[in-house]
Structure formats: structure tokens, C-alpha cells
Coordinates of C-alpha atoms in Angstrom, one line a residue:
M916 CA 94.9 153.2 84.2
K917 CA 91.8 152.6 86.2
R918 CA 90.0 155.4 84.3
W919 CA 91.1 153.9 81.0
I920 CA 89.8 150.5 82.0
Q921 CA 86.4 152.0 83.1
S922 CA 86.1 154.0 79.8
T923 CA 87.0 151.0 77.7
A924 CA 84.4 148.8 79.5
D925 CA 81.7 151.5 79.1
H926 CA 82.4 151.8 75.3
F927 CA 82.3 148.0 74.9
L928 CA 79.0 147.7 76.8
Y929 CA 77.5 150.6 74.8
W930 CA 78.6 149.0 71.5
L931 CA 77.3 145.6 72.7
G932 CA 73.9 147.1 73.7
R933 CA 73.4 148.5 70.2
R934 CA 74.0 145.1 68.6
S935 CA 71.2 142.7 67.6
M936 CA 70.1 139.9 69.9
Q937 CA 71.8 137.5 67.6
S938 CA 75.1 139.3 67.8
R939 CA 74.8 139.6 71.6
L940 CA 74.1 135.9 71.9
V941 CA 77.1 135.0 69.9
T942 CA 79.3 137.3 72.0
A943 CA 77.8 135.8 75.2
Y944 CA 78.5 132.3 73.8
I945 CA 82.1 133.2 73.2
V946 CA 82.5 134.6 76.7
I947 CA 80.6 131.7 78.3
F948 CA 82.5 129.0 76.5
F949 CA 85.9 130.5 76.1
I950 CA 86.5 131.6 79.7
P951 CA 85.4 128.3 81.2
S952 CA 87.5 126.4 78.6
I953 CA 90.5 128.5 79.7
I954 CA 89.7 127.9 83.4
V955 CA 89.1 124.2 82.9
S956 CA 92.3 123.8 80.9
N957 CA 94.3 125.6 83.6
Y958 CA 92.6 123.5 86.2
L959 CA 93.4 120.3 84.4
F960 CA 97.0 121.2 83.8
N961 CA 97.4 122.4 87.4
Q962 CA 96.1 118.9 88.4
I963 CA 98.6 117.3 86.1
H964 CA 101.3 119.5 87.7
Q965 CA 100.2 118.6 91.2
N966 CA 99.9 114.9 90.3
Y967 CA 103.4 114.9 88.9
I968 CA 104.7 116.6 92.0
A969 CA 102.8 114.1 94.2
D970 CA 104.2 111.2 92.2
A971 CA 107.7 112.6 92.4
L972 CA 107.3 113.1 96.1
K973 CA 106.2 109.5 96.6
K974 CA 109.1 108.1 94.6
S975 CA 111.5 110.4 96.4
Q976 CA 110.1 109.3 99.8
F977 CA 110.4 105.6 98.8
T978 CA 114.0 106.2 97.6
I979 CA 115.0 108.0 100.8
E980 CA 113.3 105.4 102.9
L981 CA 115.3 102.6 101.2
E982 CA 118.6 104.6 101.8
S983 CA 117.6 105.2 105.5
I984 CA 117.1 101.5 106.0
Q985 CA 120.5 100.8 104.5
I986 CA 122.1 103.5 106.8
Q987 CA 120.3 102.1 109.9
K988 CA 121.8 98.6 109.1
Q989 CA 125.3 100.1 108.8
I990 CA 124.8 102.0 112.1
E991 CA 123.7 98.8 113.9
A992 CA 126.7 96.9 112.4
M993 CA 129.2 99.6 113.6
E994 CA 127.6 99.8 117.1
L995 CA 127.7 96.0 117.3
A996 CA 131.4 96.0 116.4
A997 CA 132.0 98.6 119.2
Q998 CA 130.1 96.7 121.8
I999 CA 131.8 93.4 120.9
S1000 CA 135.2 95.1 121.3
I1001 CA 134.4 96.7 124.6
S1002 CA 133.1 93.5 126.1
H1003 CA 136.2 91.5 124.9
Q1004 CA 137.9 90.5 128.1
D1005 CA 141.4 89.9 126.5
L1006 CA 141.3 93.5 125.1
M1007 CA 140.4 94.9 128.5
D1008 CA 143.2 92.9 130.1
Y1009 CA 145.7 94.3 127.6
L1010 CA 144.5 97.9 128.1
T1011 CA 144.8 97.6 131.9
L1012 CA 148.3 96.1 132.0
D1013 CA 150.2 97.2 135.1
R1014 CA 153.6 95.9 133.9
E1015 CA 155.7 96.0 130.8
P1016 CA 154.8 93.0 128.6
E1017 CA 157.4 90.8 127.2
T1018 CA 158.0 90.4 123.4
S1019 CA 156.5 86.9 123.4
E1020 CA 153.4 88.2 125.1
L1021 CA 153.1 90.9 122.5
I1022 CA 153.4 88.4 119.7
D1023 CA 150.8 86.2 121.4
W1024 CA 148.4 89.2 121.7
N1025 CA 148.9 90.2 118.1
M1026 CA 148.7 86.7 116.5
G1027 CA 146.2 85.1 118.9
K1028 CA 144.0 87.1 121.1
F1029 CA 143.6 90.1 118.8
A1030 CA 143.0 87.8 115.7
D1031 CA 139.4 87.5 116.8
F1032 CA 138.9 91.2 115.9
G1033 CA 139.7 90.5 112.3
L1034 CA 136.5 88.5 112.2
I1035 CA 134.5 91.6 112.8
Q1036 CA 135.8 93.2 109.6
L1037 CA 135.3 89.9 107.7
G1038 CA 131.7 89.9 108.9
T1039 CA 131.2 93.5 108.0
P1040 CA 133.6 94.3 105.2
Q1041 CA 132.3 97.9 104.9
I1042 CA 134.2 98.7 108.2
V1043 CA 137.4 100.2 106.9
H1044 CA 139.1 100.9 110.2
W1045 CA 138.8 99.2 113.6
R1046 CA 141.1 100.9 116.2
I1047 CA 141.7 101.1 119.9
F1048 CA 143.4 104.2 121.4
T1049 CA 144.9 103.7 124.8
N1050 CA 146.5 106.0 127.4
N1051 CA 148.2 103.2 129.3
P1052 CA 152.0 103.9 129.0
L1053 CA 152.8 100.2 129.6
T1054 CA 151.0 99.0 126.5
H1055 CA 152.5 99.0 123.0
E1056 CA 151.0 99.9 119.7
I1057 CA 149.9 96.9 117.7
W1058 CA 149.2 98.0 114.1
P1059 CA 146.7 98.4 112.6
T1060 CA 144.6 97.9 115.8
V1061 CA 146.1 99.4 118.9
F1062 CA 147.5 103.0 119.0
R1063 CA 148.5 105.6 121.5
E1064 CA 145.8 108.0 122.5
N1065 CA 148.1 111.0 121.9
R1066 CA 147.8 110.3 118.2
I1067 CA 144.2 111.7 118.3
S1068 CA 144.4 114.1 121.1
A1069 CA 144.5 117.1 118.7
E1070 CA 141.4 116.0 116.9
P1071 CA 138.4 118.5 117.3
W1072 CA 136.1 115.6 118.4
Y1073 CA 138.5 114.2 121.1
P1074 CA 137.3 116.4 124.0
E1075 CA 133.6 115.6 123.3
V1076 CA 134.2 111.9 123.3
N1077 CA 135.7 112.1 126.8
E1078 CA 132.9 114.3 128.0
R1079 CA 130.3 111.7 127.1
D1080 CA 131.4 109.4 129.8
G1081 CA 131.1 106.2 127.8
G1082 CA 128.5 107.5 125.4
Q1083 CA 128.8 107.2 121.6
L1084 CA 129.9 110.0 119.3
W1085 CA 129.3 109.9 115.6
V1086 CA 131.6 112.1 113.4
L1087 CA 131.3 112.8 109.7
Q1088 CA 134.6 113.8 108.0
Q1089 CA 135.4 114.9 104.4
T1090 CA 138.7 112.9 104.3
D1091 CA 140.0 109.6 105.5
R1092 CA 143.3 110.5 107.0
D1093 CA 145.3 107.5 108.0
I1094 CA 146.9 108.1 111.4
M1095 CA 149.8 105.8 110.5
K1096 CA 150.7 108.4 107.8
R1097 CA 150.1 111.4 109.9
Y1098 CA 153.7 112.6 110.1
T1099 CA 154.6 111.8 106.5
A1100 CA 154.6 114.1 103.5
E1101 CA 152.0 111.9 101.7
P1102 CA 148.7 113.7 100.8
A1103 CA 145.5 112.8 102.7
E1104 CA 143.1 110.5 101.0
N1105 CA 140.0 112.4 99.7
Q1106 CA 137.4 109.9 100.8
P1107 CA 134.6 111.0 103.2
K1108 CA 134.0 108.7 106.1
I1109 CA 131.9 108.3 109.2
S1110 CA 133.4 107.3 112.5
L1111 CA 131.9 105.9 115.7
F1112 CA 133.9 106.8 118.9
Q1113 CA 133.3 105.6 122.4
E1114 CA 135.2 106.0 125.6
I1115 CA 136.4 102.8 127.3
N1116 CA 136.2 102.8 131.1
S1117 CA 137.4 100.3 133.7
G1118 CA 136.4 100.7 137.3
G1119 CA 135.3 104.2 136.6
A1120 CA 138.7 105.2 135.1
H1121 CA 139.4 106.2 131.5
I1122 CA 141.6 103.6 129.8
G1123 CA 141.1 104.4 126.1
I1124 CA 138.8 105.1 123.1
I1125 CA 137.5 102.7 120.5
G1126 CA 136.9 104.0 116.9
I1127 CA 134.9 102.2 114.2
E1128 CA 135.1 103.8 110.8
M1129 CA 133.3 103.3 107.5
L1130 CA 133.7 105.1 104.1
L1131 CA 130.5 107.1 103.2
K1132 CA 130.4 105.4 99.8
D1133 CA 129.7 102.1 101.8
F1134 CA 127.7 103.7 104.6
A1135 CA 125.3 105.5 102.2
P1136 CA 125.7 103.9 98.8
R1137 CA 123.0 106.0 97.0
V1138 CA 124.7 109.2 98.1
Y1139 CA 127.9 108.2 96.3
T1140 CA 126.5 106.3 93.3
G1141 CA 129.2 107.6 90.9
I1142 CA 126.5 108.0 88.1
A1143 CA 126.0 111.5 86.6
D1144 CA 122.4 112.6 87.1
D1145 CA 121.2 116.2 86.5
E1146 CA 117.7 115.5 87.7
S1147 CA 118.2 114.4 91.3
Q1148 CA 120.9 113.9 94.0
M1149 CA 121.2 112.6 97.5
A1150 CA 123.4 113.9 100.3
L1151 CA 124.1 113.9 104.0
L1152 CA 123.9 117.0 106.2
D1153 CA 125.6 116.9 109.6
A1154 CA 124.8 118.9 112.7
H1155 CA 127.4 121.6 111.8
G1156 CA 125.7 122.2 108.4
A1157 CA 128.4 120.4 106.3
I1158 CA 127.0 118.6 103.2
Y1159 CA 128.5 115.3 102.2
M1160 CA 127.8 114.3 98.6
D1161 CA 129.1 113.0 95.3
R1162 CA 130.8 116.1 93.9
G1163 CA 130.7 114.5 90.4
Q1164 CA 126.9 115.2 90.2
S1165 CA 126.1 118.7 89.2
L1166 CA 122.8 119.3 91.0
L1167 CA 124.4 119.9 94.4
G1168 CA 128.0 119.3 93.7
G1169 CA 128.3 122.0 91.1
S1170 CA 126.1 124.7 92.7
G1171 CA 127.1 126.5 95.9
I1172 CA 123.8 128.5 95.6
M1173 CA 121.8 125.3 95.8
R1174 CA 123.7 124.0 98.8
Q1175 CA 123.1 127.3 100.6
K1176 CA 119.4 127.2 99.8
V1177 CA 119.1 123.7 101.2
R1178 CA 120.9 124.8 104.4
E1179 CA 118.4 127.7 104.8
L1180 CA 115.4 125.5 104.3
L1181 CA 116.6 123.0 106.9
R1182 CA 117.6 125.7 109.3
E1183 CA 114.0 126.8 109.6
Q1184 CA 112.9 123.3 110.7
P1185 CA 113.4 121.5 114.0
A1186 CA 116.5 119.4 114.1
D1187 CA 114.6 116.1 114.5
A1188 CA 111.8 116.9 112.0
A1189 CA 111.4 115.5 108.5
L1190 CA 111.0 118.0 105.6
Q1191 CA 109.1 117.8 102.4
T1192 CA 109.0 121.0 100.4
Q1193 CA 108.9 122.5 97.0
F1194 CA 111.1 125.6 96.3
E1195 CA 112.2 127.7 93.4
L1196 CA 115.8 128.7 92.6
E1197 CA 116.9 130.9 89.7
G1198 CA 113.5 130.3 87.9
A1199 CA 113.6 126.5 88.3
E1200 CA 111.5 124.4 90.6
F1201 CA 112.8 121.7 92.9
L1202 CA 111.7 119.2 95.5
L1203 CA 113.6 118.7 98.8
I1204 CA 112.9 115.7 101.0
S1205 CA 114.8 115.4 104.3
A1206 CA 114.7 112.5 106.7
P1207 CA 116.4 112.8 110.1
I1208 CA 118.9 110.1 111.2
E1209 CA 118.8 110.9 114.9
R1210 CA 121.4 108.3 116.0
I1211 CA 124.2 110.0 114.0
D1212 CA 122.7 113.6 114.4
A1213 CA 122.4 114.1 110.7
H1214 CA 119.8 114.5 107.9
L1215 CA 119.5 112.4 104.7
L1216 CA 118.7 114.8 101.8
Y1217 CA 117.2 114.2 98.4
V1218 CA 116.9 117.0 95.9
V1219 CA 114.8 116.5 92.7
S1220 CA 114.6 118.8 89.7
L1221 CA 111.1 119.4 88.3
E1222 CA 112.2 121.6 85.4
G1223 CA 112.3 119.2 82.5
V1224 CA 108.8 117.7 83.0
L1225 CA 107.2 121.0 83.9
D1226 CA 108.5 122.5 80.6
N1227 CA 106.8 119.6 78.7
I1228 CA 103.6 120.2 80.6
L1229 CA 103.7 123.9 79.8
R1230 CA 104.2 123.2 76.1
S1231 CA 101.2 120.9 76.1
K1232 CA 99.1 123.5 77.9
Q1233 CA 99.9 126.1 75.2
Q1234 CA 99.0 123.7 72.4
I1235 CA 95.6 122.8 74.0
M1236 CA 94.9 126.5 74.6
A1237 CA 95.4 127.2 70.9
A1238 CA 93.2 124.3 70.0
N1239 CA 90.5 125.7 72.3
I1240 CA 90.6 129.1 70.6
L1241 CA 90.2 127.6 67.1
L1242 CA 87.3 125.4 68.4
I1243 CA 85.6 128.4 69.9
V1244 CA 85.8 130.3 66.6
L1245 CA 84.3 127.4 64.7
L1246 CA 81.5 126.9 67.2
S1247 CA 80.7 130.6 67.3
T1248 CA 80.2 130.7 63.6
I1249 CA 77.8 127.7 63.8
T1250 CA 76.0 129.3 66.7
F1251 CA 75.5 132.5 64.8
L1252 CA 73.6 130.6 62.1
L1253 CA 71.5 128.5 64.5
N1254 CA 70.5 131.5 66.6
S1255 CA 68.6 133.0 63.7
I1256 CA 66.3 130.0 63.9
I1257 CA 66.1 129.8 67.7
L1258 CA 65.2 133.5 68.1
K1259 CA 62.1 133.2 66.0
N1260 CA 60.6 130.8 68.6
L1261 CA 61.8 133.0 71.4
R1262 CA 59.9 136.0 70.0
R1263 CA 56.7 133.9 69.9
L1264 CA 57.2 133.0 73.5
T1265 CA 57.8 136.6 74.4
E1266 CA 54.4 137.6 72.9
A1267 CA 52.6 135.0 75.0
M1268 CA 54.4 136.2 78.1
K1269 CA 53.2 139.7 77.5
K1270 CA 49.6 138.6 77.3
M1271 CA 50.0 136.7 80.6
R1272 CA 51.5 139.8 82.2
K1273 CA 48.3 141.7 81.3
G1274 CA 46.2 139.1 83.2
D1275 CA 45.2 136.8 80.4
F1276 CA 45.9 133.3 81.9
H1277 CA 43.9 131.5 79.2
I1278 CA 46.4 132.0 76.4
D1279 CA 47.6 129.3 74.0
V1280 CA 51.3 128.7 74.3
P1281 CA 52.9 128.4 70.8
R1282 CA 53.9 124.8 70.0
I1283 CA 57.6 124.5 69.4
K1284 CA 58.5 121.7 67.1
G1285 CA 61.5 119.6 68.1
G1286 CA 63.2 119.7 71.4
G1287 CA 66.0 121.8 72.8
E1288 CA 66.1 124.5 75.4
V1289 CA 63.4 126.7 73.7
G1290 CA 61.0 123.7 73.4
E1291 CA 61.6 122.9 77.0
L1292 CA 61.0 126.5 78.0
A1293 CA 57.7 126.5 76.1
H1294 CA 56.7 123.3 77.8
H1295 CA 57.4 124.6 81.3
F1296 CA 55.8 127.9 80.5
S1297 CA 52.6 126.0 79.6
K1298 CA 52.8 124.0 82.8
L1299 CA 53.3 127.2 84.7
I1300 CA 50.1 128.7 83.3
Q1301 CA 48.3 125.5 84.1
T1302 CA 49.6 125.5 87.7
I1303 CA 48.6 129.1 88.2
N1304 CA 45.1 128.4 87.0
E1305 CA 44.9 125.4 89.3
L1306 CA 46.2 127.5 92.3
I1307 CA 43.6 130.2 91.6
A1308 CA 40.8 127.6 91.5
Q1309 CA 42.2 125.9 94.7
G1310 CA 42.4 129.2 96.5
V1311 CA 38.8 130.0 95.6
R1312 CA 37.7 126.6 96.9
K1313 CA 39.7 126.8 100.0
Q1314 CA 38.3 130.3 100.8
A1315 CA 34.8 129.0 100.2
M1316 CA 35.4 126.1 102.6
T1317 CA 36.8 128.4 105.2
K1318 CA 33.8 130.7 105.0
E1319 CA 31.5 127.7 105.3
A1320 CA 33.4 126.4 108.3
E1321 CA 33.2 129.8 109.9
L1322 CA 29.5 130.0 109.2
R1323 CA 28.9 126.5 110.7
T1324 CA 30.9 127.5 113.8
L1325 CA 28.9 130.7 114.1
H1326 CA 25.6 128.7 113.9
S1327 CA 26.8 126.2 116.4
Q1328 CA 27.8 128.9 118.9
I1329 CA 24.1 130.1 119.1
D1330 CA 22.8 129.1 122.6
S1331 CA 25.7 126.6 123.1
H1332 CA 25.9 127.4 126.8
F1333 CA 22.2 126.7 127.0
L1334 CA 22.7 123.3 125.6
Y1335 CA 25.7 122.6 127.8
N1336 CA 23.7 123.6 130.9
T1337 CA 20.7 121.5 129.9
L1338 CA 22.9 118.4 129.3
E1339 CA 24.6 119.0 132.7
N1340 CA 21.1 119.2 134.4
I1341 CA 20.0 116.0 132.7
K1342 CA 23.2 114.3 133.8
M1343 CA 22.7 115.3 137.4
M1344 CA 19.2 113.9 137.3
A1345 CA 20.4 110.6 135.9
E1346 CA 23.1 110.4 138.7
I1347 CA 20.4 111.1 141.3
E1348 CA 18.3 108.3 139.9
G1349 CA 21.3 106.0 139.8
Q1350 CA 21.4 105.8 136.0
R1351 CA 25.2 105.7 135.6
T1352 CA 25.0 104.5 132.0
I1353 CA 22.9 107.5 131.0
S1354 CA 25.1 109.9 133.0
D1355 CA 28.3 108.6 131.2
A1356 CA 26.6 108.8 127.8
L1357 CA 25.7 112.4 128.5
T1358 CA 29.2 113.2 129.6
S1359 CA 30.6 111.8 126.3
L1360 CA 27.9 113.6 124.4
G1361 CA 28.9 116.9 126.1
G1362 CA 32.5 116.3 125.2
M1363 CA 31.5 115.7 121.5
M1364 CA 29.5 118.9 121.5
R1365 CA 32.3 121.0 123.0
Y1366 CA 34.8 119.5 120.5
N1367 CA 32.5 120.3 117.6
F1368 CA 31.5 123.8 118.8
K1369 CA 35.0 124.9 119.7
W1370 CA 36.5 125.4 116.2
S1371 CA 39.5 127.7 116.8
G1372 CA 41.5 126.3 113.9
E1373 CA 41.9 123.5 111.3
Y1374 CA 44.5 121.6 113.3
V1375 CA 44.3 119.8 116.7
K1376 CA 46.5 117.4 118.6
L1377 CA 46.1 113.7 117.7
R1378 CA 45.4 113.2 121.4
D1379 CA 42.3 115.4 121.2
E1380 CA 41.0 113.7 118.1
I1381 CA 41.3 110.3 119.7
R1382 CA 39.5 111.6 122.8
H1383 CA 36.7 112.8 120.5
I1384 CA 36.5 109.3 118.9
E1385 CA 36.3 107.7 122.4
N1386 CA 33.3 110.0 123.2
Y1387 CA 31.7 109.2 119.9
L1388 CA 32.0 105.4 120.5
E1389 CA 30.7 105.7 124.1
V1390 CA 27.6 107.4 122.7
M1391 CA 27.2 104.9 119.8
N1392 CA 27.6 101.9 122.0
I1393 CA 24.3 102.6 123.7
R1394 CA 22.6 101.4 120.5
F1395 CA 24.5 98.1 120.3
D1396 CA 24.1 94.9 122.2
E1397 CA 27.7 94.2 121.5
P1398 CA 29.7 97.4 122.1
V1399 CA 32.6 98.4 119.9
A1400 CA 35.9 98.2 121.8
L1401 CA 38.5 100.9 120.9
I1402 CA 42.1 99.8 121.0
T1403 CA 44.8 102.5 120.4
E1404 CA 48.5 101.8 119.6
I1405 CA 50.0 105.3 119.6
S1406 CA 53.1 106.5 121.4
D1407 CA 52.9 109.5 123.8
G1408 CA 55.2 111.4 121.4
D1409 CA 52.9 110.8 118.4
L1410 CA 49.8 111.9 120.4
E1411 CA 51.3 115.4 120.5
L1412 CA 51.5 115.6 116.7
E1413 CA 48.9 117.6 114.7
V1414 CA 46.1 116.3 112.5
L1415 CA 43.2 118.0 110.7
K1416 CA 40.3 118.4 113.1
M1417 CA 37.4 116.0 112.5
S1418 CA 39.6 114.0 110.0
L1419 CA 39.4 110.6 111.9
Q1420 CA 35.8 110.8 113.2
P1421 CA 34.3 110.3 109.7
I1422 CA 36.5 107.2 109.1
V1423 CA 35.4 105.7 112.5
E1424 CA 31.8 106.6 111.8
N1425 CA 32.0 104.8 108.4
A1426 CA 33.4 101.7 110.1
V1427 CA 30.7 101.7 112.8
K1428 CA 28.0 102.0 110.1
H1429 CA 29.3 99.4 107.7
A1430 CA 31.8 97.0 109.3
W1431 CA 29.4 94.7 111.2
T1432 CA 26.3 94.9 108.9
G1433 CA 24.6 91.6 108.7
E1434 CA 27.3 90.0 110.9
P1435 CA 26.2 87.6 113.7
P1436 CA 26.8 88.9 117.2
G1437 CA 30.4 88.8 118.2
K1438 CA 33.3 90.8 119.6
R1439 CA 33.7 94.1 117.8
E1440 CA 37.1 95.8 117.9
L1441 CA 38.4 99.0 116.3
H1442 CA 42.2 99.5 116.3
I1443 CA 43.8 102.9 115.8
G1444 CA 47.5 103.1 115.3
A1445 CA 50.1 105.7 114.2
V1446 CA 53.6 105.3 112.7
C1447 CA 56.0 108.1 111.9
E1448 CA 58.6 107.8 109.1
E1449 CA 60.9 110.8 108.6
D1450 CA 58.5 113.7 107.7
R1451 CA 55.4 111.6 107.3
M1452 CA 52.8 110.0 109.7
Q1453 CA 50.5 107.1 108.8
I1454 CA 47.4 106.7 110.9
T1455 CA 45.5 103.4 110.5
V1456 CA 41.9 102.6 111.5
T1457 CA 41.2 98.9 111.4
D1458 CA 38.0 97.0 112.2
N1459 CA 37.4 93.3 112.4
G1460 CA 34.1 93.4 110.5
C1461 CA 32.8 91.9 107.3
G1462 CA 35.3 93.6 105.0
I1463 CA 34.6 94.9 101.5
E1464 CA 34.3 92.9 98.3
A1465 CA 37.2 93.2 95.8
A1466 CA 35.2 95.0 93.1
I1467 CA 33.7 97.6 95.5
L1468 CA 37.1 98.1 97.1
A1469 CA 38.8 98.8 93.8
R1470 CA 36.1 101.3 92.8
L1471 CA 36.3 103.0 96.2
N1472 CA 40.1 103.3 96.0
A1473 CA 39.8 104.7 92.4
E1474 CA 37.3 107.3 93.7
L1475 CA 39.7 108.2 96.5
A1476 CA 42.6 108.5 94.1
A1477 CA 40.6 111.0 92.0
A1478 CA 39.1 112.9 94.9
G1479 CA 40.7 116.3 95.5
L1480 CA 42.3 116.3 92.1
R1481 CA 39.3 117.7 90.2
E1482 CA 37.4 120.9 90.6
R1483 CA 34.4 120.8 92.9
L1484 CA 31.4 122.8 92.0
T1485 CA 30.9 123.9 95.6
G1486 CA 32.9 123.9 98.7
T1487 CA 30.6 121.7 100.8
F1488 CA 31.5 118.2 101.9
E1489 CA 27.9 116.9 101.3
T1490 CA 28.1 117.3 97.5
G1491 CA 30.2 115.4 95.0
V1492 CA 30.7 111.7 94.8
R1493 CA 27.7 109.7 96.1
S1494 CA 28.8 106.3 97.2
R1495 CA 29.2 104.0 100.2
G1496 CA 32.4 105.9 101.1
I1497 CA 31.1 109.5 101.0
G1498 CA 32.7 110.2 104.4
L1499 CA 36.1 108.9 103.2
L1500 CA 35.8 111.0 100.0
N1501 CA 35.2 114.1 102.1
V1502 CA 38.2 113.4 104.3
Q1503 CA 40.3 112.6 101.2
E1504 CA 39.4 116.0 99.5
R1505 CA 40.1 117.9 102.8
V1506 CA 43.5 116.2 103.3
R1507 CA 44.6 116.9 99.7
L1508 CA 43.3 120.4 99.9
F1509 CA 45.5 121.2 102.9
F1510 CA 48.5 119.1 102.3
G1511 CA 48.7 118.3 98.5
A1512 CA 48.2 115.3 96.3
A1513 CA 51.1 113.3 97.9
Y1514 CA 48.9 112.7 101.0
G1515 CA 45.5 111.1 101.5
L1516 CA 43.6 107.9 102.2
K1517 CA 43.9 104.3 101.0
V1518 CA 41.6 101.4 101.9
I1519 CA 42.8 97.8 102.4
S1520 CA 40.3 95.0 103.1
E1521 CA 40.0 91.2 103.2
P1522 CA 36.3 90.1 103.0
G1523 CA 35.2 88.3 106.2
R1524 CA 38.3 89.4 108.2
Y1525 CA 39.0 93.2 108.4
T1526 CA 39.0 96.6 106.7
R1527 CA 41.9 99.0 107.2
V1528 CA 41.9 102.7 106.2
V1529 CA 45.4 104.2 106.0
M1530 CA 45.7 108.0 106.2
T1531 CA 49.0 109.6 105.3
I1532 CA 49.7 113.2 106.4
P1533 CA 52.8 115.3 107.1
R1534 CA 54.4 115.0 110.5
M1535 CA 53.6 118.2 112.4
L1536 CA 53.9 119.6 115.9
L1537 CA 51.3 121.9 117.4
T1538 CA 53.5 123.4 120.1
G1539 CA 56.8 122.7 121.7
G1540 CA 59.1 119.9 120.5
M1541 CA 59.9 116.3 120.8
G1542 CA 63.6 116.3 121.4
E1543 CA 66.0 115.5 118.6
H1544 CA 63.3 113.7 116.7
A1545 CA 60.8 116.6 116.5
N1546 CA 59.9 117.9 113.1
T1547 CA 57.8 120.9 112.3
L1548 CA 55.9 121.9 109.2
D1549 CA 55.7 125.5 108.0
R1550 CA 52.0 125.8 107.0
G1551 CA 52.5 129.2 105.4

């Protein structure tokens, strides 16, 4: 069989491989649409199936809960009747007589004191029998209330009642045999009933048993509805596995196999556990819901047939499957005709792709009139070629810039130790002469030189970049009567994040050169702050200078928006746009070159008050981590 399947599959694939593209597309269309339609149809009908079962289960649970509430009320009524009887002092006096009562006393007991017990049955008319069984030889039977205990001594439940030492015993029975007809030839009444028996003690001695009985048709009215129903049936199952039900209903009453199946399912469950299950019997599906009634040691059962509705669902499923097949045939025919038009455009795209594979990235992608998948494919193919060309140009520019940076680093390393040593000697001379200002300026200048000369990579910690700016301002403040005060508002965690080396210094330099031009002497402040939002970091450089006029600001932001998005003729930072913000433009191009067009600079200003430069870059860590809030960037 396996070999035959393999051989058939091979022949089919060989046949399909020799067909035209159009035929193969139609075949693929049939497979792609027919199989999912079958799967979706099956899924939907399975959902309908499950939803129906869920609804049936909810309705069944509601029905069985209502019946359980009714049963609990009857249980409480019977227990109340038993407790009232046991606590009745006149009854206890009669059961504990130590002398033979006179006839007048018996009449008084029957007509007077025992008359109160008739009110119990009037208040709860469902109680069919209220009886007291006594073992006191001095008492007399008072029908239909007081009887000799030897009338029930042969009952199977009698020993268990005495063993419970005053505890209650609930007994389910298939017939309501009247003990007053026990020795007659009359047949037993075929009415199932439930009985509550409890031993009566006085001073620790057994003096009798009380029995409260109710017919099951009154105790559990939905179990004995008397209405024929082939779709569902309710029943009671006692601790011995006996099922009490309306035998006029066919679901349980007419099927011994069904009753046996129900017993097996309940036998597998704990005695005090509820059960909700779906089972199959003789090809038909059923639901079984069971609720334990612990106080009487029994289960309330509800069996529901699913056969009728499931047959209707199956017929609907078959009809929709047939409609799907007809629809697939119609759509396949239409597709066969449309594919002849679509394939023409696909062949044109194929030729363009072949040229691109040979290295020609300046090809003209054929224009596809209209829309659709082929038109979208042509559009994205054109965008792909454009992106490839841009990446090639960007790679060339980045490589040129890297080479230039390496060359600058190489030049700066020439005699760097000589310069450091010379600065150190001049610093020592200034300290000897007591020129602390000159000594501090030389220290800052030396730090700047080391930062510039040590170019081991494109990225540094923000902490190092801020320190470089501090050195720069300390050197520049020598020139000013009013020094520039640097105020940083950056958390320790953000200081560990990475930035492009020398990306903030041009911004600060631009502020120092232009912020306070023509301004009267006053306090000069430069604020640097950093804020992280998810995977981005925004660094702001704000001065309290003269600001920028609105027209110049708009032109500057326009130049910044265009910077880095056009090709540069060279890789140097000194060429390109020539304007007041040349340093900002260079930083903008560098940020976008390394991080992309989504990042860069923006200038905000209010004339006469301040100018703020906002630099947005990815949030990156140089080494280590920052706890649960640390993010890293794979720079490739």
C-alpha cells in the first residue's frame, strides 16, 4: 500500500511538472482553496457541534441545579419533622411509660397529645408517612402513628439505624409497602419512596425509632414527571447502585444497557464528586450530568441525547461541502482565464530579475498597469533595486569616512607623547609660579587632546563625552569675562549608555560661538539633559542665549531634515552645506549614517530666551547591564 501511494504521488508530480505554468497555477489554486475550505468548514461545524454541546450542558446544569434545590428543601422538611418529633415531650413520656396505660389515657394520647403531629403533615403534605416504632412492651400501637418495633426488625436497614447511635439514615426503596398490610395477601404498592430513620434515645437507652417517609414523585418531581421524553431523562442513584426513575420514559427506563453504562461512568468517579461527561453508546452520543446529594448518600442524574441535533448538523455540513466543491470548480475556470493575462506580466518581471542577477542594478522595472499582486510585486521589486543602490552608495561613503577617521587618528598619533610631556612640563611651571588658572586650563587641554587622539572606536560612554565637554568649556572660559556654566541633568544609569564619539562637542561649540553674540554681559548657562523612552534616548543641549530668528530656524531645521538623506560628494565633514549650523549638519549626517533616518537632530528656539538642540539616538549599552531596564543594540 505504501509503495502504491508513493508511486501514484511520483506519477502525479511528473505529470504536473510537464504541464504549463497556467495549468499548474490552476491546480495549485484548487489545492490552496479547496483544502482550506474543507478545513474551515470542518472547523466551523465542529465549533457548532461544541457550542451545541456547551449549551446543552449549561441547560442540563441549570435543570439539575433546580431539582437539587427542590430535593434539599424536601430533605430539610423531613429532618425538621424528625427533630420536632424527637423533641416533643409528650411523645417521649409515652415511649418511656413504666406502667400499663388505661384506656382513657390512650384515647387522650390519640385524640389530644398526638394530634399535634398531624400538623406536621398538614404543613408538609408531601410527607406520606410519619411513624414511631417503640420497643417498650407497656405502650400500645396507635395507628397510623405508633407501632411496635418488631414490625421493622426484619428490614435490611434496621441494624444500621441502631448502629448509628442517634444518627440519621436515609433509605431509598422501590416500593411503598404499608406495614399495616404486611401480613395480608394484598400486593405491595409500586411507588418508590425515600425514608428518614433516626434512633430515639432516652438517658442513653434505646426506646424507639422515628421514620419520616416521602414518595419520590414528591421528593424529586422532575425525576417522575410522567411526560414521555426520548431526548432526556432524570434519575436518582443510591449508594448501592440502584437507579430510581420514571420507567415510562424510554431513555433510561427502556434500556438496561444505558443504565449499566451510567453505573460504569459513575463508578470511576469519587463518591462525592460531580460528573459532566459525554459518551457514546451504540453509535449515539449522550451527555451525562451528575450532582451528588451528600445528605442522602445519592446522586442526581441527568442524561441528554444529542443524536437528533447532531444528525441535522451533519446534513448541513454535507450540503455546505457540496456547495464548496461547486464554487471551487467555478472559480478554477475563471482563474484559468485570468492567469493567461497575469503570466504575461510575470514573464516581464522575470526578465528584469535575470538582468539584476547578472549585476545590472540600473535596470528599468516594467510598469504594470492596474493593481493586484503582480503590480505590487513590480512596485516592491523597484523599491528593492532602489534600496540596494542606496545601500551600495552608503557603504562606499561609510567606508570613505572610516578611512578618513583612521587617517586623522594616524596623523594625531605622531609625536602625541611629545605633546603630552610638553603640556605636563608647562603645567608644572605654572604651578611653581602659582598660576593655578593656567595649570587647570592645561589639565583640561590635555584631557581634550587625549580624548581626541585616542580613537579606538566610534562609540563612547555618555559619561566620557560629558567629561570632554567640561574640559572644552574650561579651556574656552579663559576667553570670556563671564564664563559659561555647565549644568548636567543626567542619571547615573544614562551616563553609562553609548553615544557617537565627538557628537555632542560640535553642538556645544556651536552654542558657545553663537548663543551670546552681541548680548550684554550676564550669566551664561548651558544645560545638558538626557531622557530615555523605551529603545530611544533624547539628549538636549540648551543655552540661555539670544536665540534664533524664526526664518533662520526654519531654514536650519529644513537643512537638518535633508542632511544625510542625499549623497555626499566626499566623505569629509568640512564639505557640503555651508551655513551657520555647519557643525550641526555634520553631526546630523553622522548620526543618520550610523543609525538611520529615524534618528538625528532638531533645533528649538525662542528669540531672546533660549536655543535647544535635541539629539535622538538609539538606547545602547557599551558594557555590562543596567538591571531589568537595560537595553542593548546589535550594531552588526
